[in-house]
Amino acid sequence: MTPTTTPRRPGSRPGLAVCACLAFVACSTVSPPAHDPLDAGEWRSAKSRMYQDLARQCLQAEDHERAQRLLQQAVQFDAGDARSLELLAQIAQSGGDLATATSAAQMLLRLQPESVAGWCTVGAVAEARNQNDAAEAAYRRALAATTTDPRPAIDLHRLLLAQGRESEAAALRDRLTTQFPRLIEARLDHGAHLAAGGHWGDAATAFEAALAIQPDDAGAATGMALGAIMSNAPATALSLSDRLPPRARIENPSLQLTLAIAHLQEGNCDAALRELELTDPVLADRVSLRVLRGEILFRMQRLDAAQVEFERALALAPDTARAHAGLGRILLLQKRHHAAVRALQRAVQLQPGNRASQALLTAALAATGDLDAARRQLATLRRLADAGALVAELERLHPGLAAPEARR
């Protein structure tokens, strides 16, 4: 029997489908692999960005130390990420890690030779090392590299002020005002410089100029108020009460403290106490606020309440000289003379140049009957500048303290 065969279609070839499959397999084995989004380079860049994002979160939480560690890890994964290098340089420099700041800035400048952040960091490090010529050169290099970033001009302005180059600083301040009319950093630096030199009235004027540009700026408001009370112009400080919303004062304990002092300068203890009572409860337990509240209550003759404030301040910070002095003054009025001596001795140890504390300690020692110790303390008071009136009053109140020739 003849075997049957399947008829072949015209033009077909045996095994064509197999050959096609083999050809496809062969081609697929020699073609390049599909792009892997997690190849080594991209994986390292992704890790770098992840660490950078985590560092930003730490910065928002004010955890600068951890932010720096995360940025160092980011740079290890991708040394070509300019933003990580910028952040690392700035954080390290502000934290005093000058070696890390320098290294990051140098890496950044190799990537971007005209990097403003890089040159500003180099300048800041040089300034921290008292290399003022190098700092100025770096700031001017950064200044030449940009017309849109005010940082180099602000840094250079601060350096010029520190060197006493007032006219150059003023010219740069005018340039900044023209280029960046809403910017107040240079005005704040100018106010701080004047305050540091004891020119409190001029400092208040400088801060007020900044406040005119940015009415809600807490630093400008506090600087203006402080300059005003230090130049014995409490009304100028208190004008801020009408210009600022209550929330701005409540959220700024330093400003509230200053305004309370301004009320005290005007002799209005009730208003001073009300100012402090507005404080956010979270911030109300600050030592400075406790001490001032104690002093206000003392002036109001609310001695028990004042004592509570001073004692709370000492529980928070045992080496607060004003709190020891305030407590000693209350104990002296309560005729608890030995306790008063202990409190005032600590106040004098912490602030030997405080004439009032020295005088109170002399009075407390005399009240205990220890005239020899009181005379020694009075001799210490005599050596302090401008203590003559206090010495005379103590000798009037306690004749036994006077020098022998004066008692004859």
Coordinates of C-alpha atoms in Angstrom, one line a residue:
M1 CA 0.0 0.0 0.0
T2 CA 1.4 3.3 -1.0
P3 CA 1.6 5.8 1.9
T4 CA -0.4 8.9 1.6
T5 CA 1.2 12.4 1.7
T6 CA -0.2 15.7 2.4
P7 CA -0.3 17.9 -0.7
R8 CA 2.1 20.8 -0.6
R9 CA 0.8 24.3 -1.3
P10 CA 2.6 26.0 -4.2
G11 CA 5.5 28.2 -3.0
S12 CA 5.7 26.7 0.5
R13 CA 9.0 25.3 1.9
P14 CA 9.3 22.7 4.5
G15 CA 10.5 24.0 8.0
L16 CA 10.0 27.7 7.2
A17 CA 8.2 28.3 10.4
V18 CA 11.0 26.5 12.4
C19 CA 13.6 28.6 10.6
A20 CA 11.8 31.8 11.4
C21 CA 11.6 30.8 15.1
L22 CA 15.3 30.0 15.2
A23 CA 16.1 33.3 13.5
F24 CA 14.1 35.2 16.1
V25 CA 15.7 33.4 18.9
A26 CA 19.2 34.0 17.4
C27 CA 18.4 37.7 17.0
S28 CA 17.0 38.0 20.5
T29 CA 20.2 36.5 22.0
V30 CA 22.5 39.1 20.5
S31 CA 20.4 42.2 20.8
P32 CA 21.2 44.6 23.7
P33 CA 19.2 44.0 26.9
A34 CA 16.2 46.2 27.7
H35 CA 17.1 49.4 29.7
D36 CA 17.0 48.6 33.5
P37 CA 15.8 51.6 35.4
L38 CA 17.6 50.3 38.5
D39 CA 21.0 50.1 36.9
A40 CA 24.0 51.0 39.1
G41 CA 24.1 54.7 38.2
E42 CA 20.5 55.5 38.4
W43 CA 20.1 53.5 41.6
R44 CA 22.9 55.5 43.3
S45 CA 21.2 58.8 42.1
A46 CA 17.9 57.6 43.4
K47 CA 19.4 56.8 46.8
S48 CA 21.1 60.2 46.8
R49 CA 17.8 62.0 46.2
M50 CA 16.1 59.9 48.9
Y51 CA 18.8 60.9 51.5
Q52 CA 18.5 64.5 50.4
D53 CA 14.7 64.4 50.9
L54 CA 15.2 62.9 54.4
A55 CA 17.7 65.6 55.2
R56 CA 15.3 68.3 54.2
Q57 CA 12.7 66.8 56.6
C58 CA 15.3 66.9 59.4
L59 CA 16.1 70.5 58.6
Q60 CA 12.4 71.4 59.0
A61 CA 12.5 69.6 62.3
E62 CA 15.7 71.6 63.2
D63 CA 17.7 68.4 63.6
H64 CA 20.8 69.8 61.8
E65 CA 23.1 67.1 63.0
R66 CA 21.1 64.3 61.5
A67 CA 20.5 66.3 58.3
Q68 CA 24.3 66.7 57.9
R69 CA 24.8 62.9 58.3
L70 CA 22.1 62.2 55.7
L71 CA 23.6 64.7 53.2
Q72 CA 27.0 63.1 53.6
Q73 CA 25.4 59.8 52.7
A74 CA 23.7 61.4 49.7
V75 CA 27.1 62.8 48.5
Q76 CA 28.6 59.3 48.9
F77 CA 26.0 57.9 46.6
D78 CA 26.2 60.7 44.0
A79 CA 29.1 63.1 44.3
G80 CA 27.8 64.9 41.2
D81 CA 24.6 66.1 42.9
A82 CA 25.2 69.9 43.2
R83 CA 22.2 70.4 45.4
S84 CA 23.3 67.9 48.0
L85 CA 26.7 69.5 48.0
E86 CA 25.2 73.0 48.5
L87 CA 23.1 71.9 51.4
L88 CA 26.0 70.0 53.0
A89 CA 28.4 72.9 52.7
Q90 CA 25.9 75.3 54.2
I91 CA 24.8 73.1 57.1
A92 CA 28.3 72.1 58.0
Q93 CA 29.5 75.7 58.0
S94 CA 26.6 76.9 60.1
G95 CA 27.3 74.1 62.6
G96 CA 31.0 74.9 62.8
D97 CA 32.2 71.8 61.0
L98 CA 34.6 73.9 58.8
A99 CA 36.5 70.9 57.4
T100 CA 33.4 69.2 56.0
A101 CA 32.1 72.6 54.7
T102 CA 35.4 73.2 52.9
S103 CA 35.4 69.8 51.4
A104 CA 31.8 70.1 50.1
A105 CA 32.4 73.6 48.8
Q106 CA 35.5 72.4 46.9
M107 CA 33.6 69.5 45.3
L108 CA 30.8 71.9 44.4
L109 CA 33.2 74.3 42.7
R110 CA 34.8 71.5 40.7
L111 CA 31.3 70.8 39.3
Q112 CA 30.3 74.4 39.0
P113 CA 33.3 76.8 39.1
E114 CA 31.0 79.9 39.4
S115 CA 28.7 78.4 42.1
V116 CA 27.5 81.2 44.4
A117 CA 26.9 78.8 47.2
G118 CA 30.3 77.3 46.8
W119 CA 32.1 80.7 47.0
C120 CA 29.9 82.0 49.8
T121 CA 30.8 78.9 51.8
V122 CA 34.5 79.4 51.1
G123 CA 34.2 83.0 52.3
A124 CA 32.3 82.0 55.4
V125 CA 34.9 79.4 56.4
A126 CA 37.7 81.9 55.8
E127 CA 35.8 84.5 57.9
A128 CA 35.4 82.0 60.7
R129 CA 39.2 81.4 60.6
N130 CA 39.8 85.2 60.8
Q131 CA 41.2 85.2 57.2
N132 CA 39.3 88.3 56.3
D133 CA 41.2 89.1 53.0
A134 CA 40.4 85.6 51.7
A135 CA 36.8 85.9 52.9
E136 CA 36.3 89.2 51.1
A137 CA 37.9 87.8 47.9
A138 CA 35.5 84.8 48.0
Y139 CA 32.4 86.9 48.6
R140 CA 33.4 89.3 45.7
R141 CA 33.9 86.3 43.4
A142 CA 30.4 85.1 44.3
L143 CA 29.1 88.6 43.9
A144 CA 30.5 88.8 40.4
A145 CA 28.9 85.5 39.4
T146 CA 25.3 86.6 40.0
T147 CA 22.8 89.4 39.6
T148 CA 19.9 87.5 41.0
D149 CA 21.1 86.0 44.3
P150 CA 21.6 88.5 47.2
R151 CA 23.6 86.2 49.4
P152 CA 27.1 87.3 48.4
A153 CA 26.2 91.0 49.0
I154 CA 24.6 90.2 52.4
D155 CA 27.7 88.2 53.5
L156 CA 30.1 90.9 52.2
H157 CA 28.1 93.7 53.9
R158 CA 28.3 91.9 57.2
L159 CA 32.1 91.5 56.8
L160 CA 32.5 95.2 56.0
L161 CA 30.5 96.1 59.1
A162 CA 32.7 93.9 61.3
Q163 CA 35.8 95.6 59.9
G164 CA 34.4 99.0 60.6
R165 CA 34.2 99.9 56.9
E166 CA 31.0 101.8 57.4
S167 CA 30.9 103.8 54.1
E168 CA 31.6 100.8 52.0
A169 CA 28.9 98.9 53.9
A170 CA 26.4 101.8 53.4
A171 CA 27.1 101.8 49.6
L172 CA 26.5 98.1 49.4
R173 CA 23.4 98.4 51.5
D174 CA 22.1 101.0 49.0
R175 CA 22.9 98.6 46.1
L176 CA 21.0 95.9 47.8
T177 CA 18.0 98.2 48.3
T178 CA 18.0 99.0 44.6
Q179 CA 18.3 95.4 43.4
F180 CA 16.2 93.7 46.1
P181 CA 13.8 96.3 47.5
R182 CA 11.9 93.8 49.7
L183 CA 15.1 92.4 51.3
I184 CA 15.8 93.4 54.9
E185 CA 18.7 91.1 55.9
A186 CA 21.3 93.9 55.4
R187 CA 19.2 96.3 57.5
L188 CA 18.9 93.8 60.3
D189 CA 22.7 93.2 60.2
H190 CA 23.2 97.0 60.3
G191 CA 20.8 97.3 63.3
A192 CA 22.6 94.5 65.1
H193 CA 26.0 96.1 64.4
L194 CA 24.8 99.4 65.9
A195 CA 23.3 97.7 68.9
A196 CA 26.6 95.8 69.6
G197 CA 28.4 99.2 69.6
G198 CA 25.9 100.6 72.1
H199 CA 24.3 103.0 69.6
W200 CA 20.8 101.9 70.7
G201 CA 18.8 104.8 69.3
D202 CA 20.4 104.4 65.8
A203 CA 19.8 100.7 66.1
A204 CA 16.1 101.2 66.8
T205 CA 16.0 103.4 63.7
A206 CA 17.7 100.8 61.5
F207 CA 15.3 98.1 62.7
E208 CA 12.3 100.3 62.2
A209 CA 13.4 100.8 58.6
A210 CA 13.4 97.0 58.1
L211 CA 10.0 96.8 59.8
A212 CA 8.6 99.4 57.3
I213 CA 9.5 97.0 54.5
Q214 CA 8.4 93.8 56.2
P215 CA 5.9 94.7 59.0
D216 CA 5.5 91.2 60.3
D217 CA 9.2 90.4 60.7
A218 CA 9.8 89.2 64.3
G219 CA 13.5 90.0 64.3
A220 CA 13.0 93.6 63.1
A221 CA 10.2 94.1 65.7
T222 CA 12.3 92.7 68.6
G223 CA 15.3 94.7 67.5
M224 CA 13.4 97.9 67.3
A225 CA 11.8 97.4 70.7
L226 CA 15.1 96.5 72.4
G227 CA 16.8 99.5 70.9
A228 CA 14.0 101.7 72.1
I229 CA 14.0 100.6 75.7
M230 CA 17.8 100.7 75.8
S231 CA 17.8 104.3 74.7
N232 CA 15.1 105.0 77.3
A233 CA 12.3 105.5 74.7
P234 CA 9.7 103.0 75.9
A235 CA 6.9 104.8 74.0
T236 CA 8.6 103.9 70.7
A237 CA 8.7 100.3 71.7
L238 CA 5.1 100.3 72.9
S239 CA 4.0 101.7 69.5
L240 CA 4.5 98.1 68.2
S241 CA 1.5 97.0 70.3
D242 CA -0.8 98.8 67.9
R243 CA 1.2 97.9 64.8
L244 CA 1.5 94.1 65.3
P245 CA -1.4 91.6 65.7
P246 CA -1.6 89.9 69.1
R247 CA -0.6 86.6 67.6
A248 CA 2.7 88.0 66.4
R249 CA 3.5 89.0 70.0
I250 CA 2.3 85.8 71.5
E251 CA 4.5 83.7 69.2
N252 CA 7.6 85.9 69.9
P253 CA 8.5 85.6 73.6
S254 CA 11.6 87.9 73.2
L255 CA 9.3 90.7 71.8
Q256 CA 6.8 90.2 74.7
L257 CA 9.6 90.3 77.2
T258 CA 10.9 93.6 75.7
L259 CA 7.4 95.1 75.6
A260 CA 6.9 94.2 79.2
I261 CA 10.1 95.9 80.2
A262 CA 8.9 99.0 78.2
H263 CA 5.7 99.0 80.3
L264 CA 7.9 98.8 83.4
Q265 CA 10.0 101.8 82.2
E266 CA 6.8 103.8 82.1
G267 CA 5.9 102.6 85.6
N268 CA 2.9 100.5 84.5
C269 CA 3.3 97.2 86.3
D270 CA -0.2 96.0 85.6
A271 CA 0.3 96.5 81.8
A272 CA 3.7 94.7 82.0
L273 CA 2.1 91.7 83.8
R274 CA -0.8 91.6 81.3
E275 CA 1.7 91.5 78.4
L276 CA 3.4 88.5 79.9
E277 CA 0.0 86.8 80.6
L278 CA -0.6 86.7 76.8
T279 CA 2.3 84.3 76.4
D280 CA 1.7 81.0 74.7
P281 CA 1.5 78.4 77.5
V282 CA 4.2 76.3 75.8
L283 CA 6.6 79.2 76.0
A284 CA 5.5 80.7 79.3
D285 CA 7.9 78.5 81.3
R286 CA 11.1 80.2 79.9
V287 CA 13.5 81.3 82.6
S288 CA 13.7 84.9 81.3
L289 CA 9.9 85.2 81.4
R290 CA 9.7 83.7 84.9
V291 CA 12.4 86.1 86.3
L292 CA 10.7 89.2 84.8
R293 CA 7.3 88.1 86.0
G294 CA 8.9 87.7 89.5
E295 CA 10.4 91.2 89.3
I296 CA 7.1 92.7 88.3
L297 CA 5.2 91.0 91.1
F298 CA 7.9 92.1 93.5
R299 CA 7.3 95.7 92.5
M300 CA 3.6 95.2 93.0
Q301 CA 4.4 93.9 96.6
R302 CA 3.0 90.5 95.7
L303 CA 5.9 88.8 97.4
D304 CA 4.5 85.3 97.7
A305 CA 3.7 85.2 94.0
A306 CA 7.1 86.7 93.1
Q307 CA 8.9 84.1 95.2
V308 CA 7.1 81.3 93.3
E309 CA 8.3 82.7 90.0
F310 CA 12.0 83.1 91.2
E311 CA 12.0 79.5 92.6
R312 CA 10.5 78.1 89.4
A313 CA 13.2 79.9 87.4
L314 CA 15.9 78.4 89.6
A315 CA 14.3 74.9 89.2
L316 CA 14.7 75.4 85.5
A317 CA 18.2 77.0 85.6
P318 CA 19.9 76.9 89.0
D319 CA 22.7 79.3 87.9
T320 CA 20.3 82.3 87.1
A321 CA 21.9 85.1 89.0
R322 CA 18.8 87.5 88.8
A323 CA 16.6 84.8 90.2
H324 CA 18.9 84.2 93.2
A325 CA 19.1 88.0 93.7
G326 CA 15.3 88.4 93.5
L327 CA 14.8 85.5 95.9
G328 CA 17.4 86.9 98.3
R329 CA 15.7 90.3 98.3
I330 CA 12.3 88.7 99.2
L331 CA 13.9 86.6 102.0
L332 CA 15.5 89.7 103.4
L333 CA 12.1 91.4 103.6
Q334 CA 10.7 88.3 105.2
K335 CA 13.4 88.6 107.8
R336 CA 14.7 85.2 106.9
H337 CA 18.2 86.7 107.0
H338 CA 20.4 83.5 106.9
A339 CA 18.4 82.2 103.9
A340 CA 18.8 85.6 102.3
V341 CA 22.5 85.5 102.8
R342 CA 22.8 82.1 101.0
A343 CA 20.7 83.2 98.1
L344 CA 22.6 86.5 97.7
Q345 CA 26.0 84.9 98.1
R346 CA 25.1 82.7 95.1
A347 CA 24.0 85.7 93.1
V348 CA 27.3 87.5 93.8
Q349 CA 29.3 84.4 92.9
L350 CA 27.5 84.4 89.5
Q351 CA 27.7 88.1 88.9
P352 CA 30.5 89.7 91.0
G353 CA 30.1 93.1 89.4
N354 CA 26.5 93.5 90.2
R355 CA 26.4 96.4 92.7
A356 CA 22.8 95.8 93.8
S357 CA 23.5 92.2 94.7
Q358 CA 26.7 93.1 96.6
A359 CA 24.8 95.8 98.6
L360 CA 21.9 93.4 99.4
L361 CA 24.4 90.8 100.6
T362 CA 26.1 93.4 102.8
A363 CA 22.7 94.3 104.3
A364 CA 21.7 90.6 104.8
L365 CA 25.1 89.9 106.6
A366 CA 24.6 92.9 108.8
A367 CA 21.0 91.7 109.6
T368 CA 22.4 88.4 110.9
G369 CA 24.6 90.3 113.3
D370 CA 27.8 89.2 111.5
L371 CA 29.3 92.7 111.2
D372 CA 32.8 91.5 110.4
A373 CA 31.6 89.6 107.4
A374 CA 29.3 92.6 106.5
R375 CA 32.3 95.0 106.6
R376 CA 34.4 92.7 104.4
Q377 CA 31.5 92.6 101.9
L378 CA 31.1 96.4 102.1
A379 CA 34.8 96.8 101.3
T380 CA 34.2 94.6 98.2
L381 CA 31.3 96.9 97.2
R382 CA 33.5 100.0 97.6
R383 CA 35.8 98.7 94.9
L384 CA 33.1 98.6 92.3
A385 CA 32.5 101.6 90.1
D386 CA 29.6 104.0 90.9
A387 CA 28.9 102.3 94.2
G388 CA 29.3 105.4 96.4
A389 CA 25.6 106.0 96.9
L390 CA 24.9 102.4 97.9
V391 CA 27.8 102.4 100.4
A392 CA 26.6 105.6 101.9
E393 CA 23.0 104.3 102.3
L394 CA 24.3 101.0 103.9
E395 CA 26.4 103.0 106.4
R396 CA 23.4 105.1 107.2
L397 CA 21.2 102.1 107.8
H398 CA 23.9 100.2 109.7
P399 CA 26.2 102.6 111.4
G400 CA 28.3 99.8 112.7
L401 CA 29.6 99.2 109.2
A402 CA 31.2 102.6 108.8
A403 CA 35.0 102.8 108.9
P404 CA 36.3 103.3 112.5
E405 CA 37.4 106.9 111.9
A406 CA 33.9 107.7 110.6
R407 CA 32.3 106.3 113.7
R408 CA 34.2 108.5 116.1

